[in-house]
């Protein structure tokens, strides 16, 4: 599965170098929510506490130079759901596994009725439990590392982040994903967005590793070139 790309006209507005810039660095055009989890909301509808707003502005001003993936670190949630890299769901009786091609990363979603851990070890993708609501998989996630990224624009989250995912297969090749973000340390209220993931038939995941941050210099050159144009 892979998140549906954002429309061409929206990509041209959101990306500093437009669609050509995205394709130049070897990626598909990303989804809208990979770029900005608040893209459905008007300015001021969802506000950040002052310190978080300052951090967001700092990240945006640097063209997301410090995005976790530029340091060979996992993107975390919800970026792993909204990203352009493929992932595979493995459904067993007591667990759903999600295998991500990016960094050959994985998640374990326990569906055996256990509660969320009371004092979990902080993790990039948190700790997940799931349940079935009819034919919809509902996943609750807590236990995140502090100061992570919700999107490529740099909206931050705290260790109080709680993410609720709802995965519902609309038809054979289309999955609707609804994500609710709650983080009272950062945001004025919870917010929800929906997007689609598309099945990639007759494909498989391939090995993917970040090799000693060899892309770091290239990312810096792309950032400097974008700043020079402005």
PDB file of C-alpha atoms in Angstrom:
ATOM      1  CA  UNK A   1       0.000   0.000   0.000  1.00  0.00           C
ATOM      2  CA  UNK A   2       1.046   3.591  -0.582  1.00  0.00           C
ATOM      3  CA  UNK A   3      -0.572   6.933   0.205  1.00  0.00           C
ATOM      4  CA  UNK A   4      -2.293   8.618  -2.711  1.00  0.00           C
ATOM      5  CA  UNK A   5      -0.302  11.512  -4.179  1.00  0.00           C
ATOM      6  CA  UNK A   6      -1.664  15.023  -3.876  1.00  0.00           C
ATOM      7  CA  UNK A   7      -3.198  16.643  -6.982  1.00  0.00           C
ATOM      8  CA  UNK A   8      -0.818  18.324  -9.410  1.00  0.00           C
ATOM      9  CA  UNK A   9      -2.146  21.849  -8.860  1.00  0.00           C
ATOM     10  CA  UNK A  10      -1.807  21.503  -5.080  1.00  0.00           C
ATOM     11  CA  UNK A  11       1.719  20.083  -5.377  1.00  0.00           C
ATOM     12  CA  UNK A  12       2.837  23.087  -7.400  1.00  0.00           C
ATOM     13  CA  UNK A  13       1.669  25.396  -4.573  1.00  0.00           C
ATOM     14  CA  UNK A  14       3.015  23.347  -1.660  1.00  0.00           C
ATOM     15  CA  UNK A  15       6.444  22.249  -2.863  1.00  0.00           C
ATOM     16  CA  UNK A  16       9.216  24.867  -3.093  1.00  0.00           C
ATOM     17  CA  UNK A  17      10.309  23.567  -6.509  1.00  0.00           C
ATOM     18  CA  UNK A  18       6.918  22.236  -7.549  1.00  0.00           C
ATOM     19  CA  UNK A  19       6.453  18.717  -8.868  1.00  0.00           C
ATOM     20  CA  UNK A  20       9.737  18.791 -10.765  1.00  0.00           C
ATOM     21  CA  UNK A  21      11.560  19.454  -7.502  1.00  0.00           C
ATOM     22  CA  UNK A  22       9.972  16.414  -5.872  1.00  0.00           C
ATOM     23  CA  UNK A  23      10.785  14.159  -8.803  1.00  0.00           C
ATOM     24  CA  UNK A  24      14.355  15.480  -9.032  1.00  0.00           C
ATOM     25  CA  UNK A  25      15.201  13.945  -5.657  1.00  0.00           C
ATOM     26  CA  UNK A  26      13.881  10.578  -6.815  1.00  0.00           C
ATOM     27  CA  UNK A  27      10.564  10.470  -4.956  1.00  0.00           C
ATOM     28  CA  UNK A  28       6.950  10.234  -6.047  1.00  0.00           C
ATOM     29  CA  UNK A  29       4.846  13.329  -5.437  1.00  0.00           C
ATOM     30  CA  UNK A  30       3.855  13.064  -1.742  1.00  0.00           C
ATOM     31  CA  UNK A  31       0.402  13.147  -0.204  1.00  0.00           C
ATOM     32  CA  UNK A  32      -0.975  16.454   1.049  1.00  0.00           C
ATOM     33  CA  UNK A  33      -0.834  15.338   4.674  1.00  0.00           C
ATOM     34  CA  UNK A  34       2.747  14.154   4.426  1.00  0.00           C
ATOM     35  CA  UNK A  35       3.565  17.772   3.655  1.00  0.00           C
ATOM     36  CA  UNK A  36       1.102  19.432   6.058  1.00  0.00           C
ATOM     37  CA  UNK A  37      -1.223  17.651   8.501  1.00  0.00           C
ATOM     38  CA  UNK A  38      -3.219  20.895   8.848  1.00  0.00           C
ATOM     39  CA  UNK A  39      -3.766  21.401   5.131  1.00  0.00           C
ATOM     40  CA  UNK A  40      -7.565  21.045   5.560  1.00  0.00           C
ATOM     41  CA  UNK A  41      -7.744  23.813   8.162  1.00  0.00           C
ATOM     42  CA  UNK A  42      -7.794  27.587   7.823  1.00  0.00           C
ATOM     43  CA  UNK A  43      -5.089  29.650   9.560  1.00  0.00           C
ATOM     44  CA  UNK A  44      -5.981  30.045  13.222  1.00  0.00           C
ATOM     45  CA  UNK A  45      -8.376  27.093  13.413  1.00  0.00           C
ATOM     46  CA  UNK A  46      -5.732  24.963  15.095  1.00  0.00           C
ATOM     47  CA  UNK A  47      -3.205  26.941  17.133  1.00  0.00           C
ATOM     48  CA  UNK A  48       0.113  25.906  18.678  1.00  0.00           C
ATOM     49  CA  UNK A  49       1.501  27.007  22.031  1.00  0.00           C
ATOM     50  CA  UNK A  50       4.109  29.773  21.525  1.00  0.00           C
ATOM     51  CA  UNK A  51       7.212  27.587  21.975  1.00  0.00           C
ATOM     52  CA  UNK A  52       5.874  24.976  19.524  1.00  0.00           C
ATOM     53  CA  UNK A  53       4.927  27.695  17.019  1.00  0.00           C
ATOM     54  CA  UNK A  54       8.474  29.064  17.188  1.00  0.00           C
ATOM     55  CA  UNK A  55       9.917  25.592  16.600  1.00  0.00           C
ATOM     56  CA  UNK A  56       7.594  25.046  13.641  1.00  0.00           C
ATOM     57  CA  UNK A  57       8.634  28.372  12.083  1.00  0.00           C
ATOM     58  CA  UNK A  58      12.305  27.517  12.597  1.00  0.00           C
ATOM     59  CA  UNK A  59      11.878  24.157  10.861  1.00  0.00           C
ATOM     60  CA  UNK A  60       9.924  25.693   7.988  1.00  0.00           C
ATOM     61  CA  UNK A  61      12.502  28.460   7.516  1.00  0.00           C
ATOM     62  CA  UNK A  62      15.270  25.878   7.106  1.00  0.00           C
ATOM     63  CA  UNK A  63      13.247  23.997   4.448  1.00  0.00           C
ATOM     64  CA  UNK A  64      12.933  21.028   6.836  1.00  0.00           C
ATOM     65  CA  UNK A  65      16.688  20.526   6.922  1.00  0.00           C
ATOM     66  CA  UNK A  66      16.436  18.598  10.197  1.00  0.00           C
ATOM     67  CA  UNK A  67      13.691  16.195   9.131  1.00  0.00           C
ATOM     68  CA  UNK A  68      14.440  12.935  11.010  1.00  0.00           C
ATOM     69  CA  UNK A  69      15.077  10.998   7.784  1.00  0.00           C
ATOM     70  CA  UNK A  70      17.973  13.338   6.959  1.00  0.00           C
ATOM     71  CA  UNK A  71      19.694  11.878  10.034  1.00  0.00           C
ATOM     72  CA  UNK A  72      18.825   8.276   9.111  1.00  0.00           C
ATOM     73  CA  UNK A  73      16.061   8.227  11.756  1.00  0.00           C
ATOM     74  CA  UNK A  74      12.465   6.956  11.385  1.00  0.00           C
ATOM     75  CA  UNK A  75       9.855   9.541  10.460  1.00  0.00           C
ATOM     76  CA  UNK A  76       7.358   8.365  13.088  1.00  0.00           C
ATOM     77  CA  UNK A  77       3.581   8.781  12.944  1.00  0.00           C
ATOM     78  CA  UNK A  78       1.572   9.920  11.126  1.00  0.00           C
ATOM     79  CA  UNK A  79       4.291  10.471   8.500  1.00  0.00           C
ATOM     80  CA  UNK A  80       4.869   6.753   7.991  1.00  0.00           C
ATOM     81  CA  UNK A  81       1.188   6.381   7.036  1.00  0.00           C
ATOM     82  CA  UNK A  82       1.110   9.419   4.745  1.00  0.00           C
ATOM     83  CA  UNK A  83       4.531   8.885   3.126  1.00  0.00           C
ATOM     84  CA  UNK A  84       5.173   7.860  -0.455  1.00  0.00           C
ATOM     85  CA  UNK A  85       7.125   4.724   0.431  1.00  0.00           C
ATOM     86  CA  UNK A  86       5.286   1.372   0.225  1.00  0.00           C
ATOM     87  CA  UNK A  87       4.236  -0.686   3.231  1.00  0.00           C
ATOM     88  CA  UNK A  88       2.646  -4.073   3.785  1.00  0.00           C
ATOM     89  CA  UNK A  89      -0.029  -5.205   6.275  1.00  0.00           C
ATOM     90  CA  UNK A  90       0.346  -8.688   7.761  1.00  0.00           C
ATOM     91  CA  UNK A  91      -2.796  -9.807   9.597  1.00  0.00           C
ATOM     92  CA  UNK A  92      -2.591 -12.593  12.221  1.00  0.00           C
ATOM     93  CA  UNK A  93      -5.064 -13.650  14.910  1.00  0.00           C
ATOM     94  CA  UNK A  94      -3.617 -11.510  17.715  1.00  0.00           C
ATOM     95  CA  UNK A  95      -1.529  -8.943  15.873  1.00  0.00           C
ATOM     96  CA  UNK A  96      -1.350  -6.784  12.761  1.00  0.00           C
ATOM     97  CA  UNK A  97       2.145  -6.039  11.523  1.00  0.00           C
ATOM     98  CA  UNK A  98       2.955  -3.116   9.239  1.00  0.00           C
ATOM     99  CA  UNK A  99       6.205  -3.543   7.347  1.00  0.00           C
ATOM    100  CA  UNK A 100       7.568  -0.278   5.911  1.00  0.00           C
ATOM    101  CA  UNK A 101      10.010  -0.267   3.024  1.00  0.00           C
ATOM    102  CA  UNK A 102      11.587   2.951   4.324  1.00  0.00           C
ATOM    103  CA  UNK A 103      14.483   1.991   6.629  1.00  0.00           C
ATOM    104  CA  UNK A 104      13.091  -1.589   6.592  1.00  0.00           C
ATOM    105  CA  UNK A 105      10.994  -0.458   9.585  1.00  0.00           C
ATOM    106  CA  UNK A 106       8.075  -2.261  11.249  1.00  0.00           C
ATOM    107  CA  UNK A 107       5.186  -1.741  13.654  1.00  0.00           C
ATOM    108  CA  UNK A 108       3.385  -4.236  15.893  1.00  0.00           C
ATOM    109  CA  UNK A 109      -0.316  -3.594  16.531  1.00  0.00           C
ATOM    110  CA  UNK A 110      -1.610  -5.967  19.208  1.00  0.00           C
ATOM    111  CA  UNK A 111      -5.248  -7.017  18.775  1.00  0.00           C
ATOM    112  CA  UNK A 112      -5.409  -9.538  21.637  1.00  0.00           C
ATOM    113  CA  UNK A 113      -7.293  -7.244  24.024  1.00  0.00           C
ATOM    114  CA  UNK A 114      -4.344  -5.954  26.026  1.00  0.00           C
ATOM    115  CA  UNK A 115      -4.371  -2.287  27.154  1.00  0.00           C
ATOM    116  CA  UNK A 116      -1.867   0.320  26.123  1.00  0.00           C
ATOM    117  CA  UNK A 117       1.283   0.155  28.281  1.00  0.00           C
ATOM    118  CA  UNK A 118       1.095   2.370  31.343  1.00  0.00           C
ATOM    119  CA  UNK A 119       4.724   3.537  31.218  1.00  0.00           C
ATOM    120  CA  UNK A 120       6.100   2.672  27.770  1.00  0.00           C
ATOM    121  CA  UNK A 121       9.627   3.171  26.541  1.00  0.00           C
ATOM    122  CA  UNK A 122       9.346   6.243  24.250  1.00  0.00           C
ATOM    123  CA  UNK A 123       9.515   5.270  20.572  1.00  0.00           C
ATOM    124  CA  UNK A 124       9.449   7.046  17.194  1.00  0.00           C
ATOM    125  CA  UNK A 125       6.260   5.219  16.196  1.00  0.00           C
ATOM    126  CA  UNK A 126       4.878   4.850  19.732  1.00  0.00           C
ATOM    127  CA  UNK A 127       3.146   1.729  21.031  1.00  0.00           C
ATOM    128  CA  UNK A 128      -0.018   0.434  19.370  1.00  0.00           C
ATOM    129  CA  UNK A 129      -3.065  -1.610  20.275  1.00  0.00           C
ATOM    130  CA  UNK A 130      -5.906  -2.324  17.861  1.00  0.00           C
ATOM    131  CA  UNK A 131      -9.485  -3.555  17.729  1.00  0.00           C
ATOM    132  CA  UNK A 132     -11.967  -4.283  15.004  1.00  0.00           C
ATOM    133  CA  UNK A 133     -15.034  -2.057  14.630  1.00  0.00           C
ATOM    134  CA  UNK A 134     -16.919  -4.053  12.022  1.00  0.00           C
ATOM    135  CA  UNK A 135     -14.546  -4.136   9.056  1.00  0.00           C
ATOM    136  CA  UNK A 136     -12.525  -1.124  10.262  1.00  0.00           C
ATOM    137  CA  UNK A 137      -9.246  -1.578  12.138  1.00  0.00           C
ATOM    138  CA  UNK A 138      -9.051   1.041  14.904  1.00  0.00           C
ATOM    139  CA  UNK A 139      -5.554   1.620  16.311  1.00  0.00           C
ATOM    140  CA  UNK A 140      -4.664   3.654  19.403  1.00  0.00           C
ATOM    141  CA  UNK A 141      -1.044   4.804  19.685  1.00  0.00           C
ATOM    142  CA  UNK A 142       0.764   6.444  22.619  1.00  0.00           C
ATOM    143  CA  UNK A 143       4.277   6.453  24.066  1.00  0.00           C
ATOM    144  CA  UNK A 144       6.015   8.693  21.551  1.00  0.00           C
ATOM    145  CA  UNK A 145       9.408  10.323  21.819  1.00  0.00           C
ATOM    146  CA  UNK A 146       9.261  14.040  22.555  1.00  0.00           C
ATOM    147  CA  UNK A 147       9.779  16.752  19.939  1.00  0.00           C
ATOM    148  CA  UNK A 148       8.990  14.653  16.852  1.00  0.00           C
ATOM    149  CA  UNK A 149       7.605  15.721  13.476  1.00  0.00           C
ATOM    150  CA  UNK A 150       4.011  15.274  12.311  1.00  0.00           C
ATOM    151  CA  UNK A 151       4.762  16.280   8.711  1.00  0.00           C
ATOM    152  CA  UNK A 152       7.512  17.452   6.391  1.00  0.00           C
ATOM    153  CA  UNK A 153       6.671  21.118   7.044  1.00  0.00           C
ATOM    154  CA  UNK A 154       7.761  20.555  10.646  1.00  0.00           C
ATOM    155  CA  UNK A 155       4.619  20.634  12.811  1.00  0.00           C
ATOM    156  CA  UNK A 156       5.971  19.317  16.137  1.00  0.00           C
ATOM    157  CA  UNK A 157       4.548  16.914  18.665  1.00  0.00           C
ATOM    158  CA  UNK A 158       5.325  16.205  22.322  1.00  0.00           C
ATOM    159  CA  UNK A 159       5.529  13.019  24.362  1.00  0.00           C
ATOM    160  CA  UNK A 160       1.813  13.536  25.142  1.00  0.00           C
ATOM    161  CA  UNK A 161       0.874  12.757  21.530  1.00  0.00           C
ATOM    162  CA  UNK A 162      -1.963  10.291  21.043  1.00  0.00           C
ATOM    163  CA  UNK A 163      -2.783   9.093  17.537  1.00  0.00           C
ATOM    164  CA  UNK A 164      -5.926   7.194  16.540  1.00  0.00           C
ATOM    165  CA  UNK A 165      -5.853   5.479  13.153  1.00  0.00           C
ATOM    166  CA  UNK A 166      -8.888   3.985  11.407  1.00  0.00           C
ATOM    167  CA  UNK A 167      -8.113   1.732   8.427  1.00  0.00           C
ATOM    168  CA  UNK A 168     -11.128   0.874   6.260  1.00  0.00           C
ATOM    169  CA  UNK A 169     -10.849  -0.918   2.931  1.00  0.00           C
ATOM    170  CA  UNK A 170     -13.305   0.696   0.510  1.00  0.00           C
ATOM    171  CA  UNK A 171     -12.708  -1.829  -2.243  1.00  0.00           C
ATOM    172  CA  UNK A 172     -10.010  -4.234  -3.376  1.00  0.00           C
ATOM    173  CA  UNK A 173      -7.504  -1.535  -4.279  1.00  0.00           C
ATOM    174  CA  UNK A 174      -8.419   1.407  -2.038  1.00  0.00           C
ATOM    175  CA  UNK A 175      -8.015   1.942   1.710  1.00  0.00           C
ATOM    176  CA  UNK A 176      -9.475   4.932   3.516  1.00  0.00           C
ATOM    177  CA  UNK A 177      -7.316   6.055   6.446  1.00  0.00           C
ATOM    178  CA  UNK A 178      -8.632   8.446   9.085  1.00  0.00           C
ATOM    179  CA  UNK A 179      -6.140   9.869  11.583  1.00  0.00           C
ATOM    180  CA  UNK A 180      -6.934  11.849  14.723  1.00  0.00           C
ATOM    181  CA  UNK A 181      -4.118  13.710  16.458  1.00  0.00           C
ATOM    182  CA  UNK A 182      -4.384  14.727  20.115  1.00  0.00           C
ATOM    183  CA  UNK A 183      -1.532  16.578  21.801  1.00  0.00           C
ATOM    184  CA  UNK A 184      -2.699  18.968  24.547  1.00  0.00           C
ATOM    185  CA  UNK A 185       0.866  20.135  25.218  1.00  0.00           C
ATOM    186  CA  UNK A 186       1.118  21.525  21.675  1.00  0.00           C
ATOM    187  CA  UNK A 187      -2.254  22.010  19.944  1.00  0.00           C
ATOM    188  CA  UNK A 188      -5.376  23.917  20.960  1.00  0.00           C
ATOM    189  CA  UNK A 189      -7.626  20.960  20.167  1.00  0.00           C
ATOM    190  CA  UNK A 190      -7.564  17.512  18.535  1.00  0.00           C
ATOM    191  CA  UNK A 191      -7.826  17.390  14.756  1.00  0.00           C
ATOM    192  CA  UNK A 192      -8.678  14.725  12.181  1.00  0.00           C
ATOM    193  CA  UNK A 193      -7.858  14.219   8.518  1.00  0.00           C
ATOM    194  CA  UNK A 194      -8.623  11.515   5.966  1.00  0.00           C
ATOM    195  CA  UNK A 195      -6.758  10.258   2.920  1.00  0.00           C
ATOM    196  CA  UNK A 196      -6.548   7.180   0.746  1.00  0.00           C
ATOM    197  CA  UNK A 197      -3.922   4.506   0.376  1.00  0.00           C
ATOM    198  CA  UNK A 198      -3.713   2.584  -2.885  1.00  0.00           C
ATOM    199  CA  UNK A 199      -2.829  -1.071  -3.328  1.00  0.00           C
ATOM    200  CA  UNK A 200       0.359  -1.795  -5.263  1.00  0.00           C
ATOM    201  CA  UNK A 201      -0.461  -5.209  -6.788  1.00  0.00           C
ATOM    202  CA  UNK A 202       2.199  -7.655  -7.960  1.00  0.00           C
ATOM    203  CA  UNK A 203       4.922  -5.854  -6.012  1.00  0.00           C
ATOM    204  CA  UNK A 204       6.999  -6.606  -2.947  1.00  0.00           C
ATOM    205  CA  UNK A 205       8.983  -4.631  -0.399  1.00  0.00           C
ATOM    206  CA  UNK A 206      12.684  -4.243  -1.026  1.00  0.00           C
ATOM    207  CA  UNK A 207      15.537  -3.732   1.396  1.00  0.00           C
ATOM    208  CA  UNK A 208      16.047  -0.063   2.227  1.00  0.00           C
ATOM    209  CA  UNK A 209      18.658   1.419   4.539  1.00  0.00           C
ATOM    210  CA  UNK A 210      20.089   4.874   5.159  1.00  0.00           C
ATOM    211  CA  UNK A 211      23.840   4.550   4.588  1.00  0.00           C
ATOM    212  CA  UNK A 212      25.781   6.792   6.954  1.00  0.00           C
ATOM    213  CA  UNK A 213      23.851   9.920   6.023  1.00  0.00           C
ATOM    214  CA  UNK A 214      25.453  10.058   2.573  1.00  0.00           C
ATOM    215  CA  UNK A 215      22.529  12.137   1.299  1.00  0.00           C
ATOM    216  CA  UNK A 216      23.085  14.882   3.858  1.00  0.00           C
ATOM    217  CA  UNK A 217      25.341  17.075   1.680  1.00  0.00           C
ATOM    218  CA  UNK A 218      22.907  16.773  -1.208  1.00  0.00           C
ATOM    219  CA  UNK A 219      19.976  17.790   0.968  1.00  0.00           C
ATOM    220  CA  UNK A 220      21.907  20.843   2.134  1.00  0.00           C
ATOM    221  CA  UNK A 221      22.703  21.801  -1.478  1.00  0.00           C
ATOM    222  CA  UNK A 222      19.022  21.474  -2.443  1.00  0.00           C
ATOM    223  CA  UNK A 223      18.046  23.667   0.524  1.00  0.00           C
ATOM    224  CA  UNK A 224      20.636  26.318  -0.323  1.00  0.00           C
ATOM    225  CA  UNK A 225      19.525  26.363  -3.964  1.00  0.00           C
ATOM    226  CA  UNK A 226      15.884  26.816  -2.925  1.00  0.00           C
ATOM    227  CA  UNK A 227      16.801  29.663  -0.558  1.00  0.00           C
ATOM    228  CA  UNK A 228      18.823  31.372  -3.288  1.00  0.00           C
ATOM    229  CA  UNK A 229      15.728  31.459  -5.532  1.00  0.00           C
ATOM    230  CA  UNK A 230      13.657  33.298  -2.920  1.00  0.00           C
TER     231      UNK A 230
END
